[in-house]
Tab-separated table of C-alpha atoms in Angstrom:
chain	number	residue	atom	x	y	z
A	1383	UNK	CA	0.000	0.000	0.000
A	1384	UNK	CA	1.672	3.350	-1.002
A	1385	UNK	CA	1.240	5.914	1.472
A	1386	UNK	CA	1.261	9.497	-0.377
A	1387	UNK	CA	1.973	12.279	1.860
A	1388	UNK	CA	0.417	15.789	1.937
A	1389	UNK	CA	3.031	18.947	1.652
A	1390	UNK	CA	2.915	21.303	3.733
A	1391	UNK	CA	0.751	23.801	2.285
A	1392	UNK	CA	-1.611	21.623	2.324
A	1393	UNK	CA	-1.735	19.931	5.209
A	1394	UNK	CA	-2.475	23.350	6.461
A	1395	UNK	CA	-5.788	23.797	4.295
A	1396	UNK	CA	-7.081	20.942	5.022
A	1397	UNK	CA	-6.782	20.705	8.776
A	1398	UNK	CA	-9.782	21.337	11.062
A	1399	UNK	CA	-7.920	24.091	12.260
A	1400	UNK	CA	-8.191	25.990	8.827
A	1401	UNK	CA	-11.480	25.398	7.884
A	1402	UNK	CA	-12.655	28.731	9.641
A	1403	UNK	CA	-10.034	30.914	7.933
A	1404	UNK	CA	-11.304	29.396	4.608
A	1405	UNK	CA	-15.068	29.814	5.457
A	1406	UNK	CA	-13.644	33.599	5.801
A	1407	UNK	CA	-12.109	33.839	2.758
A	1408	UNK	CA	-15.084	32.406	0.860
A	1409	UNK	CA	-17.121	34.812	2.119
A	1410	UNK	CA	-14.706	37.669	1.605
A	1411	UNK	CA	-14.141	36.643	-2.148
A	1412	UNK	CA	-17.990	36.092	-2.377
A	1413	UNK	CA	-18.528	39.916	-0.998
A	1414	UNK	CA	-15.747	41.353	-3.732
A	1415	UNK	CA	-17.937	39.965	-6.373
A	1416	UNK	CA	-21.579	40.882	-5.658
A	1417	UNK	CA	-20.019	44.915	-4.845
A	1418	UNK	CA	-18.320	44.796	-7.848
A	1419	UNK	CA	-22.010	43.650	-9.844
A	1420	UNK	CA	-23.890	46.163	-7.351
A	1421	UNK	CA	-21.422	48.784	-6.771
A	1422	UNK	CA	-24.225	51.107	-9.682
A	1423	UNK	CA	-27.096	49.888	-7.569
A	1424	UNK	CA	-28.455	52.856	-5.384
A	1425	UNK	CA	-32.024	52.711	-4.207
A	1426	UNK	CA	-33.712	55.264	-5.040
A	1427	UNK	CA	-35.277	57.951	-2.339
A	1428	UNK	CA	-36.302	60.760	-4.186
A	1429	UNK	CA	-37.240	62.547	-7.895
A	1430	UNK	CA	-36.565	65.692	-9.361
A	1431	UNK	CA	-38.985	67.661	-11.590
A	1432	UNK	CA	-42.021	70.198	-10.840
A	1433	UNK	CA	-45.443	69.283	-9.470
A	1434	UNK	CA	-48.275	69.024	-12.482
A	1435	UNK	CA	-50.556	72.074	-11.661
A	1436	UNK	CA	-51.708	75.046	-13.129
A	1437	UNK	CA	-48.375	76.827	-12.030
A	1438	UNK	CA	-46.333	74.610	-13.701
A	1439	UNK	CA	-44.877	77.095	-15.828
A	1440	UNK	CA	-43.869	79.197	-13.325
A	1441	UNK	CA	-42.133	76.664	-10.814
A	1442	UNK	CA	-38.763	76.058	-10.483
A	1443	UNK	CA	-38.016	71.895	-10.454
A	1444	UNK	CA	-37.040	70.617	-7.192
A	1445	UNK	CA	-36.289	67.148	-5.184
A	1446	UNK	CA	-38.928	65.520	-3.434
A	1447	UNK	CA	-39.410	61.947	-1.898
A	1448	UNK	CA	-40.307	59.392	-4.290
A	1449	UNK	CA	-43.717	58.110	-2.907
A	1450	UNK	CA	-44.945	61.719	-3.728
A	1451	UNK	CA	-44.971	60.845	-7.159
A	1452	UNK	CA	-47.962	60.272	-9.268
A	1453	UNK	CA	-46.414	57.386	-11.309
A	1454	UNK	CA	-44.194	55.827	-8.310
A	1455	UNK	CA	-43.699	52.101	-9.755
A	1456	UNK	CA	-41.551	49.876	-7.750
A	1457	UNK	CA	-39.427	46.786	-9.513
A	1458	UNK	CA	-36.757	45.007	-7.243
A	1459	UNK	CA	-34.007	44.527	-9.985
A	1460	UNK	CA	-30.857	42.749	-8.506
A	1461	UNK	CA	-31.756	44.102	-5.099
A	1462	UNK	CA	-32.249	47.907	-6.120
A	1463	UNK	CA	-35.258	49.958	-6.811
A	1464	UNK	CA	-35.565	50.936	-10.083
A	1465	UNK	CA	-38.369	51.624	-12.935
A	1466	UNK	CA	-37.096	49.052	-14.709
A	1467	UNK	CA	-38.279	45.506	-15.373
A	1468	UNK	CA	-35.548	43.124	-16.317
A	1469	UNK	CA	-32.169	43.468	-15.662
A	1470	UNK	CA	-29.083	44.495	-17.729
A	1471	UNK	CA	-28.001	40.982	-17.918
A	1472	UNK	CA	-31.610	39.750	-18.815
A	1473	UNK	CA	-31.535	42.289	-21.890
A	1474	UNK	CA	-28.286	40.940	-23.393
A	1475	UNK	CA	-29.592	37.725	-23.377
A	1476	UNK	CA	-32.734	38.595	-25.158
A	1477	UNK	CA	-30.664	40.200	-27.611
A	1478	UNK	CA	-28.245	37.316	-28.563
A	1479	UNK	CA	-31.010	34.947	-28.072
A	1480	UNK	CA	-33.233	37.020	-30.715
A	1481	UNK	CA	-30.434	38.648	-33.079
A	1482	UNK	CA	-31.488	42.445	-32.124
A	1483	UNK	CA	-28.990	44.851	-31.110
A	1484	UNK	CA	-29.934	47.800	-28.424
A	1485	UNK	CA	-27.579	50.839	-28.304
A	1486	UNK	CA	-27.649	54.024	-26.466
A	1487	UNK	CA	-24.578	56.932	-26.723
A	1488	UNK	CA	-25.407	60.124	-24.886
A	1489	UNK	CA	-23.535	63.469	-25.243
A	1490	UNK	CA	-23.404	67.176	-23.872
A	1491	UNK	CA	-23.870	69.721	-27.116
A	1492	UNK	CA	-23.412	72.928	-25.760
A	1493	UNK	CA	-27.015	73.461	-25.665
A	1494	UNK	CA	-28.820	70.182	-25.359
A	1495	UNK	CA	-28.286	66.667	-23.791
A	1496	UNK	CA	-28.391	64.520	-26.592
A	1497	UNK	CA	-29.817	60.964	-26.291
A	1498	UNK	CA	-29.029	58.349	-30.438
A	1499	UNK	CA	-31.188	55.278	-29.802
A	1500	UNK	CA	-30.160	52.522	-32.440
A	1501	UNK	CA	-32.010	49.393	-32.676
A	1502	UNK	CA	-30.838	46.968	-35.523
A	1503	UNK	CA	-32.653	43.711	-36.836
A	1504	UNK	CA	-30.267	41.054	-37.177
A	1505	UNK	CA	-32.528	38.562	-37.834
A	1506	UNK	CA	-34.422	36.582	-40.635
A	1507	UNK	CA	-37.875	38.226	-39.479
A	1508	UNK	CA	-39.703	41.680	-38.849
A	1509	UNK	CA	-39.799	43.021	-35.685
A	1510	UNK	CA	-42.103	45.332	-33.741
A	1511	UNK	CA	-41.554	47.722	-30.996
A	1512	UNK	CA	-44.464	49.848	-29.503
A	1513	UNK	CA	-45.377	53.152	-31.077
A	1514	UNK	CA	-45.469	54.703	-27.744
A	1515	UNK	CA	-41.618	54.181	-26.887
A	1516	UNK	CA	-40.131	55.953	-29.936
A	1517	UNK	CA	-40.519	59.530	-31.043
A	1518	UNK	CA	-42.794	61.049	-33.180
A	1519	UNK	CA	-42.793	61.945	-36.790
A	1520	UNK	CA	-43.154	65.822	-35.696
A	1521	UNK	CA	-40.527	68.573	-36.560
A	1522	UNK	CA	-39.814	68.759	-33.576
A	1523	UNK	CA	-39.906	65.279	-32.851
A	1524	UNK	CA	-41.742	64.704	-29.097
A	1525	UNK	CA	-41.741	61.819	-27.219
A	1526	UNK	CA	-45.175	59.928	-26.312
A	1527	UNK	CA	-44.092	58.336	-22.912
A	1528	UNK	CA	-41.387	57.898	-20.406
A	1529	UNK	CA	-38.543	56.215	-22.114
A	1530	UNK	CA	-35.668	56.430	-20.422
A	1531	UNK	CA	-34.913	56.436	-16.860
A	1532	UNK	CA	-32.182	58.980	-15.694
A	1533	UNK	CA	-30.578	58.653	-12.218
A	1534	UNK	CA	-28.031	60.732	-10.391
A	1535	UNK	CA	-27.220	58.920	-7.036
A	1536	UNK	CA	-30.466	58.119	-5.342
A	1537	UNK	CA	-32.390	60.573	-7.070
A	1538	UNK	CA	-34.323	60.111	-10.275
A	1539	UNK	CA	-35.603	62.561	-12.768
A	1540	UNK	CA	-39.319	63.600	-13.850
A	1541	UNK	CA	-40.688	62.793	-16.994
A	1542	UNK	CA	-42.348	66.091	-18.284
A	1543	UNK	CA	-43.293	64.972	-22.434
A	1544	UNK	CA	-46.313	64.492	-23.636
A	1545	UNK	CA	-48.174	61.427	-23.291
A	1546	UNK	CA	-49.184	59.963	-26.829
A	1547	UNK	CA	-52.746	57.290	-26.930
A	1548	UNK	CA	-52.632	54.336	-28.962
A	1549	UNK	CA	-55.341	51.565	-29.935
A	1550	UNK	CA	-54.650	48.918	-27.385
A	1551	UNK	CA	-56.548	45.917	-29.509
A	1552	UNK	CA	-53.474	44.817	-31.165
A	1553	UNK	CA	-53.277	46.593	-34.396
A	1554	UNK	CA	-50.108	46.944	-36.257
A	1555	UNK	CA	-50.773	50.703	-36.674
A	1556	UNK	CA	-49.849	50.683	-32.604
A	1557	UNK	CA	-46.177	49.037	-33.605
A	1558	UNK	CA	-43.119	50.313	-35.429
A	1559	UNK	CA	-41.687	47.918	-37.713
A	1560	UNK	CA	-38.384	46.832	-38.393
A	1561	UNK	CA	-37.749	44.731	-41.119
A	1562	UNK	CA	-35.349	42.264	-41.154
A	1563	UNK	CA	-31.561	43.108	-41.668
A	1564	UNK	CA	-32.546	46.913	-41.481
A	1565	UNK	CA	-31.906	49.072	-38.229
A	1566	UNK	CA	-33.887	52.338	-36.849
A	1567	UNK	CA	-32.192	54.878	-35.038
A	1568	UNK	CA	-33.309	58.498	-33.366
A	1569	UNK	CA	-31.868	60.945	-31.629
A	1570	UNK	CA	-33.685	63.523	-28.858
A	1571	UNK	CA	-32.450	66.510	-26.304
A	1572	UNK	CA	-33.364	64.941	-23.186
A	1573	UNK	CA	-33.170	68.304	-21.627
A	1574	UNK	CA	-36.292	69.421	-23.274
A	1575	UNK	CA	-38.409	66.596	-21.418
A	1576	UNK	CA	-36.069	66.521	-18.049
A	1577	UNK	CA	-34.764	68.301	-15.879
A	1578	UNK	CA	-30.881	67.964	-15.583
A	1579	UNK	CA	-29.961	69.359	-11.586
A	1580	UNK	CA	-27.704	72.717	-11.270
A	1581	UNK	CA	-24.495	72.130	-11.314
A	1582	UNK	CA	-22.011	69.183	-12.749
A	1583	UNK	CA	-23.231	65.788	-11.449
A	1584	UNK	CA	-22.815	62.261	-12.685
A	1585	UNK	CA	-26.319	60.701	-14.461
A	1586	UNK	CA	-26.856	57.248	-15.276
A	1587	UNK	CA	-29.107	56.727	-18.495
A	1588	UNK	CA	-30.832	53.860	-19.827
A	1589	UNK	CA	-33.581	53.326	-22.020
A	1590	UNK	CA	-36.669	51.701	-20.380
A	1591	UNK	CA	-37.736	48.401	-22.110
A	1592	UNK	CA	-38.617	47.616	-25.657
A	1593	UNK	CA	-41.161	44.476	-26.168
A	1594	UNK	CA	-40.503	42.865	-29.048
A	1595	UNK	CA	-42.658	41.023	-31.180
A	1596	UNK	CA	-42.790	39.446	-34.710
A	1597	UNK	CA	-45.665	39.110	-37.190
A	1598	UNK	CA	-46.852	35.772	-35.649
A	1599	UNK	CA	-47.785	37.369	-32.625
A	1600	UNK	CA	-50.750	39.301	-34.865
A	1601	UNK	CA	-51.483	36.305	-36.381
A	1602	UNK	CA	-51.982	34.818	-33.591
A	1603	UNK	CA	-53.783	37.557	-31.475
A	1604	UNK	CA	-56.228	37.505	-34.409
A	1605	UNK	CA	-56.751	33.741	-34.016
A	1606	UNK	CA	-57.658	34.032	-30.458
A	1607	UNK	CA	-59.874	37.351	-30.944
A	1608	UNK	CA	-61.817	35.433	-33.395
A	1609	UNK	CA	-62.020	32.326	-31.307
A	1610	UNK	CA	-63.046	33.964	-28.328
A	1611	UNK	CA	-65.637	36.136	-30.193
A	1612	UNK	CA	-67.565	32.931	-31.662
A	1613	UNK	CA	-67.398	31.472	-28.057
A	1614	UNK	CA	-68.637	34.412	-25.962
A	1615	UNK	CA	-71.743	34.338	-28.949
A	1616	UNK	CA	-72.433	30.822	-28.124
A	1617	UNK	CA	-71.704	31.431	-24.455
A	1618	UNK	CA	-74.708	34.206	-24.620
A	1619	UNK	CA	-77.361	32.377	-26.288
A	1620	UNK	CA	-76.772	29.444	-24.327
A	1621	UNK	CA	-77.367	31.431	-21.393
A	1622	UNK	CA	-80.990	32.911	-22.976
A	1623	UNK	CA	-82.015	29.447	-23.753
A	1624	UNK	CA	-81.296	27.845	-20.509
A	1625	UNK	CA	-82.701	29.716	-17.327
A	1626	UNK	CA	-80.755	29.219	-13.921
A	1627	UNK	CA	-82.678	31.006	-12.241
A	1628	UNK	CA	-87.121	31.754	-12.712
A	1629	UNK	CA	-86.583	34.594	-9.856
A	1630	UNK	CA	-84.106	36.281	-12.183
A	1631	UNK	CA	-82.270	34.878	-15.248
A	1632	UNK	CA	-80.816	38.171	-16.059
A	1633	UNK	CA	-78.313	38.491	-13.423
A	1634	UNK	CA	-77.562	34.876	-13.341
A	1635	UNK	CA	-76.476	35.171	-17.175
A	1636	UNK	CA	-74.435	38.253	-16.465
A	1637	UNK	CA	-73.073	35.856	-13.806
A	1638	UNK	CA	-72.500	33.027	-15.909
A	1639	UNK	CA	-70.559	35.364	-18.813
A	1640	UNK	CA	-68.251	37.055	-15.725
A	1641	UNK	CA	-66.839	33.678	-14.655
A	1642	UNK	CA	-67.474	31.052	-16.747
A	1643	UNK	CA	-66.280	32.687	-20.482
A	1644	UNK	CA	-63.569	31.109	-22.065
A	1645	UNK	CA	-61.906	34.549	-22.286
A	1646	UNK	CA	-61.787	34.825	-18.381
A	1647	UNK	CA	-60.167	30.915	-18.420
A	1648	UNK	CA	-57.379	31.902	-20.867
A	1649	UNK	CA	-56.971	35.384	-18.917
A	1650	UNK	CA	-56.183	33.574	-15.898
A	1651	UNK	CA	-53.199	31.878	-17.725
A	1652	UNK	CA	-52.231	34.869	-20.186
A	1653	UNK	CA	-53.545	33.122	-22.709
A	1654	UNK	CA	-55.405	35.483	-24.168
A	1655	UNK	CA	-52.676	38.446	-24.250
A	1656	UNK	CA	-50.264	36.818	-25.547
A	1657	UNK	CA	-46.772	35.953	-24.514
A	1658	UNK	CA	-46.038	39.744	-25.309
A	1659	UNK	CA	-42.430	38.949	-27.339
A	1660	UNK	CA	-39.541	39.783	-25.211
A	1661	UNK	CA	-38.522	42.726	-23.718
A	1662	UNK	CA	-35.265	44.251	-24.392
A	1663	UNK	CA	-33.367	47.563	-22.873
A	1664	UNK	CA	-30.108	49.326	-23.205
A	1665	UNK	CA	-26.839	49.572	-20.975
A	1666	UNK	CA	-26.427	52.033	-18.988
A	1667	UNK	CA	-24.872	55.313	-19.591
A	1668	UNK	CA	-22.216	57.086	-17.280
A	1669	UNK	CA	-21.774	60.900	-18.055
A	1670	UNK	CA	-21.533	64.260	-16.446
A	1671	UNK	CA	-23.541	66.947	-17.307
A	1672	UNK	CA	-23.424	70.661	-16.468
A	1673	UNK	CA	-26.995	71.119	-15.497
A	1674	UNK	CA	-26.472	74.969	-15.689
A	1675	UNK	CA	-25.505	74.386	-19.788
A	1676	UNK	CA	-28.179	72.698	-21.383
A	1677	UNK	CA	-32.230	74.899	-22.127
C-alpha cells in the first residue's frame, strides 16, 4: 500500500484548524464579487422635476421623496429599486437569443443633452416595438411616454413629455416595424423633457424596455380574438335558452358570462394576451452633465 503524503501547504488547508479561515475567505471573495455587480445599484429615495398644476410654468423643479410621485412604480431589480423591469443581464440575453442589437450613446452639445437610440434587426424576421416608446414623426420630434430612466445617485428625474394614446386591440398601426436586416435609429435633447440638476453631477441613463414582437404574434392575437368572439356568442345564447334562475335569469347570465367565459379561463393563464415577445433595454450610460448648460 503506497502511502502518499500531503506537503505542507496543504496539510495546512485541510486541517480542522483551517477550515474557519477558509469559510472567511469564501465569504470575503464572495462579498468582492456581488459589490463589484452592485457597486451602480443605489435605491432610489427621491425625484426631481415640478409638481403638475396650473403653475407649472412658473415653478422652479425641485427634489422631493419618491412616494410623492404620481407614477411611483416599484421593480426590485438585482436588489435595487428601479423603474425598470428586467435586468441588464436579462436584456443581453434577449438580444443574442433574438439577433437584435440595443444601443444608447449620450452626449453634452453645448445646448442640449443629446440621447441616439439605435435598434438593428439582425434577424431573418420583422420586428415590432411599440409606437409609444419611440418619437414622433413631428418637426420637432416629441416623445409619447417615459422612455428612459435617468438617475443621479439616489435621485431620479421627472418625466415632463407628452403622453401619446394608442389603440390597445393589437393593431399593427400601434407598432413600429423593423424589417429584417434593417436598423432604426433616433436621436432627442433629453433636456427638453427633463430636468438635468444645477451644477455638474454624474447621471446614469438607460432606455426603459422595448417588447418585441414578430408578425406571428398578430397572427396569432387575431386567431384568439376570433375564437373567443364565436365562443362568448355561443356562451350568450346558451345562457338565454337555458334559465338558472325563474326569480331572475338576467343576473344569473351576467353571472355566468363574468366567470365562466372562455376569455376569463385563458386570462387567468395569459392566454389570451399573448406571450407579449420579449422585452429588451439598453446599458447604462455614465456621463456628467453641467446642469447649468443645457435649455
Amino acid at each position: 500500500m503506497t502511502t502518499v503524503s500531503l506537503p505542507a501547504v496543504l496539510k495546512m488547508l485541510f486541517s480542522k484548524h483551517a477550515r474557519p479561515f477558509m469559510m472567511i475567505c469564501f465569504v470575503y471573495l464572495m462579498s468582492l464579487h456581488y459589490t463589484q455587480a452592485e457597486q451602480n445599484l443605489i435605491i432610489l429615495k427621491y425625484a426631481y422635476g415640478k409638481s403638475q398644476n396650473r403653475s407649472f410654468i412658473m415653478q422652479n423643479p425641485k427634489s422631493y421623496q419618491l412616494q410623492q410621485r404620481n407614477d411611483y412604480r416599484i421593480n426590485n431589480i438585482e436588489h435595487t429599486y428601479t423603474l425598470l423591469r428586467i435586468s441588464e443581464a436579462e436584456s443581453i440575453k434577449n438580444q443574442h437569443v433574438n439577433s437584435i442589437d440595443l444601443h444608447l450613446s449620450v452626449e453634452q452639445s453645448s445646448r442640449d443633452v443629446l440621447a441616439k437610440v439605435n435598434i438593428t434587426n439582425n434577424s431573418q424576421k420583422d420586428y415590432y416595438i411599440p409606437l409609444k416608446m419611440v418619437p414622433t414623426d413631428e418637426k420637432p420630434a416629441e416623445m409619447c411616454s417615459d422612455m428612459f430612466q435617468i438617475t443621479a445617485g439616489n435621485i431620479i428625474l421627472d418625466y415632463h413629455g407628452y403622453k401619446c394614446r394608442f389603440d390597445t386591440n393589437g393593431s399593427k398601426d400601434s407598432w413600429r416595424l423593423i424589417p429584417a436586416k434593417s436598423s432604426y435609429s433616433y436621436t432627442l435633447p433629453l433636456n427638453h423633457f427633463y430636468f438635468f440638476m444645477p451644477g455638474k453631477r454624474h447621471y446614469n441613463i438607460s432606455t426603459l424596455e422595448y417588447t418585441i414582437v414578430d408578425s406571428d404574434w398578430f397572427i396569432e392575437l387575431e386567431r384568439n380574438t376570433l375564437l373567443l368572439s364565436v365562443f362568448n356568442a355561443s356562451d350568450s345564447y346558451s345562457c338565454k335558452e337555458n334559465t338558472y334562475s325563474l326569480v331572475n335569469p338576467e343576473s344569473n347570465c351576467a353571472d355566468a358570462s363574468k366567470g365562466d367565459s372562455l376569455e376569463v379561463f385563458l386570462e387567468k393563464f395569459s392566454y389570451f394576451g399573448l406571450k407579449p415577445g420579449f422585452d429588451i433595454r439598453s446599458h447604462t450610460v455614465s456621463i456628467e452633465i453641467d446642469g447649468d448648460n443645457p435649455h
